[in-house]
């Protein structure tokens, strides 16, 4: 089977497509998924460049790429009763696992969620990591409730565009920050207010927010505290030294750490079924063009998600 592999850190050219044996499912509680779509997340190119090696604790590059899996069950072990061969499923792979950019993947069924027939697999390919990050940030870290005022810094990003919609689905009033060209995109997703970071310094605003979700992470609690309500929460996405200091210093600072989360993925699929959530596709690439896809994603200018067709 085809699988994206890299054996040294570097630019997107280090990625190669190898022909490797299809995984077997001799272990207990295993599902073999035929992968139809995946997507790129910022973490994929950061891993490939070696930017995150301090957190992975590995000296060697992580050889397998990709965390988002949507596909059909090809085989299963006899000890699994809640899935059938042919079921359409979605799963987020663990942070130190990866390997979604493969024709087949073996997974434990614990965090696997069924996909209803009428949802398109292609868009769901962009859901697992970006959606789970947004869900955990807003609902777990931020304890989002109806009527909250939410500020999303980076509303056009993979994570941000889903965060706008999740906030709206849970009854929040949303302000989104993006470049001028992406204001209309964020507005169309449901943002009540849109601010261009090229035209306005939102730090000078007199508004107060219950949640500031700093998706692009170019702020801090210190810089945004005057915009938070008394019990408001600032949520960051990168474990920088400033973030770590603020986590120790204030309960108002939170760090979202994405991990496979069945409840989150189940809720996100339900929101999609209810047509309250849609994954917007910036571009779709074939697996064969993974080098080009990484080069594109690394520019950090994508609007919504980059989908990979396996
Ligand atoms: N901690 C975790 O568990 C976790 C999980 C997932 C992601 N993350 C992190 O979250 C961040 C977002 O990830 P992603 O995959 O969603 O990224 P992405 O899709 O690659 O983000 C690109 C988007 O960011 C926007 N952007 C760039 N600079 C901006 C700025 N100064 N202000 C507002 N928007 C800006 C761009 O729009 P414009 O062209 O309009 O600027 C573009 O739409 C990454 O740093 C990623 O590593 C963390």
XYZ file of C-alpha atoms and ligand atoms in Angstrom:
358
model
C 0.000 0.000 0.000
C 1.072 3.597 -0.580
C 2.178 5.525 2.502
C 3.771 8.942 3.041
C 7.090 8.598 4.859
C 9.953 10.889 5.803
C 13.217 9.870 7.347
C 14.845 13.246 7.974
C 13.544 16.676 8.970
C 13.487 19.330 6.296
C 11.471 21.038 3.587
C 8.549 19.337 1.862
C 10.891 17.426 -0.492
C 11.826 15.071 2.368
C 8.392 13.495 1.991
C 8.264 10.352 -0.106
C 5.584 7.843 -1.048
C 6.621 4.289 -0.259
C 4.974 0.982 -1.038
C 4.665 -0.763 2.327
C 2.836 -3.904 3.446
C -0.807 -3.478 4.408
C -1.152 -3.716 8.233
C -2.494 -7.019 9.552
C -5.191 -7.147 12.211
C -4.018 -10.088 14.272
C -4.038 -8.039 17.479
C -7.130 -7.883 19.680
C -9.646 -5.076 19.138
C -8.356 -3.827 15.793
C -10.051 -2.260 12.822
C -8.421 -2.012 9.408
C -9.652 1.154 7.698
C -9.336 1.813 3.986
C -8.578 5.542 4.038
C -10.457 7.671 1.499
C -9.574 11.188 2.615
C -7.331 12.958 5.080
C -6.307 16.590 5.480
C -3.272 18.647 6.358
C -2.980 20.430 9.681
C -0.326 22.997 10.594
C 1.189 20.380 12.890
C 2.040 18.183 9.869
C 4.512 20.636 8.362
C 5.767 21.628 11.826
C 6.491 17.946 12.552
C 8.154 17.498 9.166
C 10.434 20.469 9.806
C 11.293 19.148 13.270
C 9.820 22.236 15.009
C 7.982 20.086 17.557
C 10.709 17.526 18.316
C 11.173 18.907 21.828
C 7.584 17.888 22.661
C 7.592 14.543 20.917
C 10.763 13.702 22.814
C 12.042 11.841 19.785
C 15.371 12.447 18.169
C 14.331 10.651 15.013
C 11.720 12.302 12.785
C 8.268 10.898 13.059
C 8.146 8.808 9.932
C 4.429 8.657 9.388
C 2.386 11.664 8.374
C -1.209 12.746 8.936
C -3.766 12.532 11.748
C -7.174 12.794 10.066
C -8.748 9.568 8.831
C -12.063 9.046 7.084
C -12.723 5.791 5.285
C -14.468 2.425 5.337
C -13.862 -0.580 7.542
C -12.095 -3.261 5.512
C -11.461 -5.844 8.242
C -12.077 -6.224 11.972
C -11.146 -8.593 14.751
C -13.869 -10.938 16.049
C -14.005 -9.193 19.440
C -15.593 -6.042 17.922
C -19.389 -5.997 17.750
C -20.280 -2.322 17.329
C -18.729 -1.922 13.851
C -19.336 -3.855 10.643
C -17.235 -4.330 7.501
C -18.124 -1.503 5.106
C -19.092 1.017 7.816
C -17.999 4.568 7.020
C -15.955 5.899 9.905
C -13.887 8.869 11.038
C -11.072 8.967 13.590
C -8.394 11.320 14.866
C -5.060 9.552 15.349
C -3.037 10.175 18.510
C -0.422 12.934 18.636
C 2.569 10.626 18.670
C 1.031 8.151 16.259
C 0.210 9.614 12.848
C 0.028 7.617 9.634
C -3.246 8.846 8.151
C -1.585 9.472 4.787
C -1.692 5.758 3.954
C -4.059 3.653 1.901
C -4.860 1.543 4.975
C -4.489 2.059 8.696
C -5.031 -0.204 11.669
C -6.678 1.470 14.677
C -8.150 0.595 18.052
C -11.931 1.170 17.902
C -11.991 3.325 21.076
C -12.150 6.728 19.356
C -13.682 5.683 16.042
C -17.030 7.315 15.144
C -19.486 6.177 12.467
C -20.263 8.584 9.642
C -23.913 8.758 8.539
C -24.401 7.836 4.865
C -25.582 11.230 3.721
C -22.493 13.153 4.899
C -19.808 13.624 2.232
C -16.573 11.824 3.130
C -14.431 14.436 1.419
C -15.337 17.290 3.760
C -15.203 15.018 6.811
C -11.565 14.385 5.915
C -10.919 17.913 7.183
C -12.801 17.523 10.445
C -10.943 15.387 13.027
C -7.972 17.454 14.226
C -9.181 20.967 13.413
C -12.704 20.255 14.698
C -11.576 18.490 17.864
C -9.141 21.325 18.645
C -11.883 23.929 18.262
C -14.374 21.831 20.267
C -11.952 21.198 23.143
C -10.841 24.842 23.251
C -14.360 26.255 23.339
C -16.325 23.657 25.279
C -13.698 22.156 27.603
C -11.172 24.959 28.139
C -13.594 27.841 27.627
C -16.748 26.228 29.127
C -18.736 27.988 26.392
C -22.353 28.739 27.215
C -25.267 30.335 25.409
C -24.947 34.104 25.141
C -21.157 34.166 25.639
C -19.144 36.658 23.647
C -16.346 34.836 21.838
C -13.378 36.371 20.011
C -11.624 34.138 17.477
C -8.212 35.317 16.325
C -7.693 33.581 12.974
C -11.271 32.929 11.849
C -10.285 31.789 8.348
C -7.866 29.054 9.477
C -8.642 25.338 9.530
C -9.302 25.464 13.273
C -10.759 28.996 13.300
C -13.439 28.502 10.639
C -14.821 25.540 12.585
C -14.518 27.479 15.869
C -16.758 30.243 14.475
C -19.448 27.718 13.556
C -19.228 25.690 16.794
C -19.502 28.902 18.850
C -22.563 29.943 16.880
C -24.142 26.488 17.172
C -23.817 26.762 20.966
C -25.456 30.207 20.999
C -22.468 32.535 21.297
C -21.978 35.992 19.810
C -18.843 35.717 17.690
C -16.218 38.234 16.653
C -13.691 36.963 14.114
C -10.318 38.434 13.221
C -8.838 37.771 9.779
C -7.216 39.579 6.872
C -9.437 41.918 4.854
C -9.817 39.440 1.977
C -11.249 36.795 4.353
C -13.773 39.022 6.180
C -16.666 37.930 3.928
C -15.729 34.253 4.381
C -15.869 34.570 8.186
C -19.106 36.552 8.048
C -20.706 33.869 5.838
C -19.810 31.250 8.464
C -21.946 33.152 10.947
C -19.560 35.560 12.689
C -21.601 38.462 14.103
C -18.674 40.877 13.878
C -15.573 40.738 11.700
C -12.359 42.699 12.169
C -9.511 42.979 9.676
C -6.134 42.788 11.404
C -4.812 44.863 8.522
C -7.154 47.773 9.250
C -7.862 47.716 12.971
C -5.987 46.932 16.165
C -8.528 44.886 18.124
C -6.453 45.358 21.292
C -7.712 48.969 21.350
C -11.357 47.859 21.431
C -13.567 48.577 24.449
C -15.460 45.262 24.002
C -15.336 42.513 26.631
C -15.234 38.808 25.766
C -15.949 35.652 27.776
C -13.583 33.651 25.589
C -10.633 34.756 23.483
C -9.502 31.841 21.323
C -6.102 32.843 19.944
C -5.936 30.271 17.126
C -3.035 31.901 15.260
C -1.390 32.569 18.624
C 0.160 35.973 18.100
C -1.214 37.408 21.376
C -1.064 36.420 25.059
C -3.211 36.717 28.183
C -1.125 39.708 29.250
C -1.850 41.574 25.996
C -5.583 40.714 25.904
C -6.578 40.633 29.611
C -8.282 44.047 29.406
C -10.654 42.552 26.790
C -11.736 39.659 29.017
C -14.715 39.628 31.353
C -13.901 39.018 35.048
C -14.093 35.239 34.656
C -13.197 35.217 30.966
C -10.726 32.743 29.469
C -7.817 33.267 27.085
C -6.997 30.079 25.116
C -3.707 29.617 23.259
C -2.652 26.936 20.781
C 1.152 26.830 21.094
C 3.066 25.770 24.225
C 5.505 28.717 24.042
C 7.483 29.883 27.122
C 5.025 32.828 27.480
C 2.050 30.463 27.368
C 3.615 28.179 29.996
C 4.370 31.172 32.270
C 0.790 32.432 31.925
C -0.658 28.978 32.654
C 1.271 29.002 35.957
C 0.395 32.609 36.718
C -3.350 32.793 35.989
C -6.395 30.547 35.883
C -7.668 32.722 33.035
C -5.003 31.290 30.702
C -5.656 27.905 29.079
C -3.799 25.854 26.520
C -5.721 23.602 24.166
C -3.984 20.253 23.688
C -5.728 18.254 21.016
C -6.110 14.515 21.541
C -8.480 11.874 20.187
C -11.834 12.563 21.854
C -14.843 10.462 20.966
C -17.406 12.813 22.508
C -16.007 15.771 20.551
C -15.983 13.919 17.230
C -19.477 12.509 17.831
C -20.810 15.984 18.601
C -19.080 17.480 15.545
C -20.635 14.843 13.270
C -24.039 15.593 14.837
C -23.567 19.320 14.170
C -22.729 18.471 10.546
C -25.866 16.350 10.246
C -27.905 19.245 11.654
C -26.239 21.485 9.042
C -24.798 23.723 11.751
C -21.214 22.869 10.807
C -19.500 22.635 7.453
C -15.850 21.995 6.635
C -14.838 24.476 3.943
C -12.326 23.168 1.444
C -9.567 25.471 0.260
C -7.939 22.914 -2.042
C -7.855 19.182 -2.624
C -4.639 17.349 -3.514
C -4.058 13.740 -4.587
C -1.761 11.738 -2.302
C 0.803 11.694 -5.142
C 1.068 15.484 -4.844
C 1.810 15.529 -1.126
C 5.025 17.551 -1.549
C 3.125 20.325 -3.322
C 0.302 20.131 -0.752
C 2.765 20.591 2.141
C 4.458 23.494 0.378
C 1.067 25.157 -0.043
C -0.104 24.509 3.537
C 3.140 25.793 5.035
C 2.473 29.283 3.683
C -0.302 29.532 6.350
C -2.616 31.362 3.969
C -5.187 28.615 3.407
C -8.848 29.426 3.954
C -10.538 26.446 5.601
C -8.939 23.050 4.977
C -6.524 21.360 2.586
C -7.928 17.911 1.791
C -5.813 14.954 0.699
C -7.462 12.319 -1.479
C -5.884 8.949 -0.783
N -2.423 22.934 20.566
C -3.072 22.121 19.729
O -3.503 21.043 20.139
C -3.264 22.538 18.295
C -4.099 21.774 17.455
C -4.304 22.189 16.142
C -3.673 23.354 15.685
N -2.848 24.021 16.530
C -2.177 25.274 16.064
O -3.195 26.186 15.719
C -2.731 27.040 14.675
C -3.764 27.022 13.545
O -3.734 25.761 12.901
P -4.496 25.566 11.508
O -4.203 24.190 11.028
O -5.901 26.008 11.668
O -3.689 26.641 10.627
P -3.905 27.131 9.137
O -5.206 26.649 8.620
O -2.672 26.812 8.381
O -3.951 28.732 9.314
C -3.900 29.539 8.188
C -4.849 30.701 8.376
O -4.346 31.572 9.380
C -4.691 32.891 9.028
N -3.764 33.847 9.620
C -2.429 33.892 9.445
N -1.916 34.940 10.141
C -2.955 35.541 10.777
C -3.077 36.656 11.664
N -2.027 37.378 12.019
N -4.291 36.974 12.149
C -5.388 36.259 11.794
N -5.344 35.194 10.943
C -4.141 34.846 10.447
C -4.591 32.916 7.514
O -5.487 33.862 7.017
P -5.007 35.267 6.390
O -4.346 34.908 5.078
O -6.291 35.980 6.256
O -4.067 35.890 7.355
C -5.061 31.509 7.123
O -6.449 31.488 6.822
C -1.352 26.489 14.271
O -0.349 27.262 14.897
C -1.360 25.073 14.807
O -0.074 24.592 15.056
C -2.631 23.659 17.806
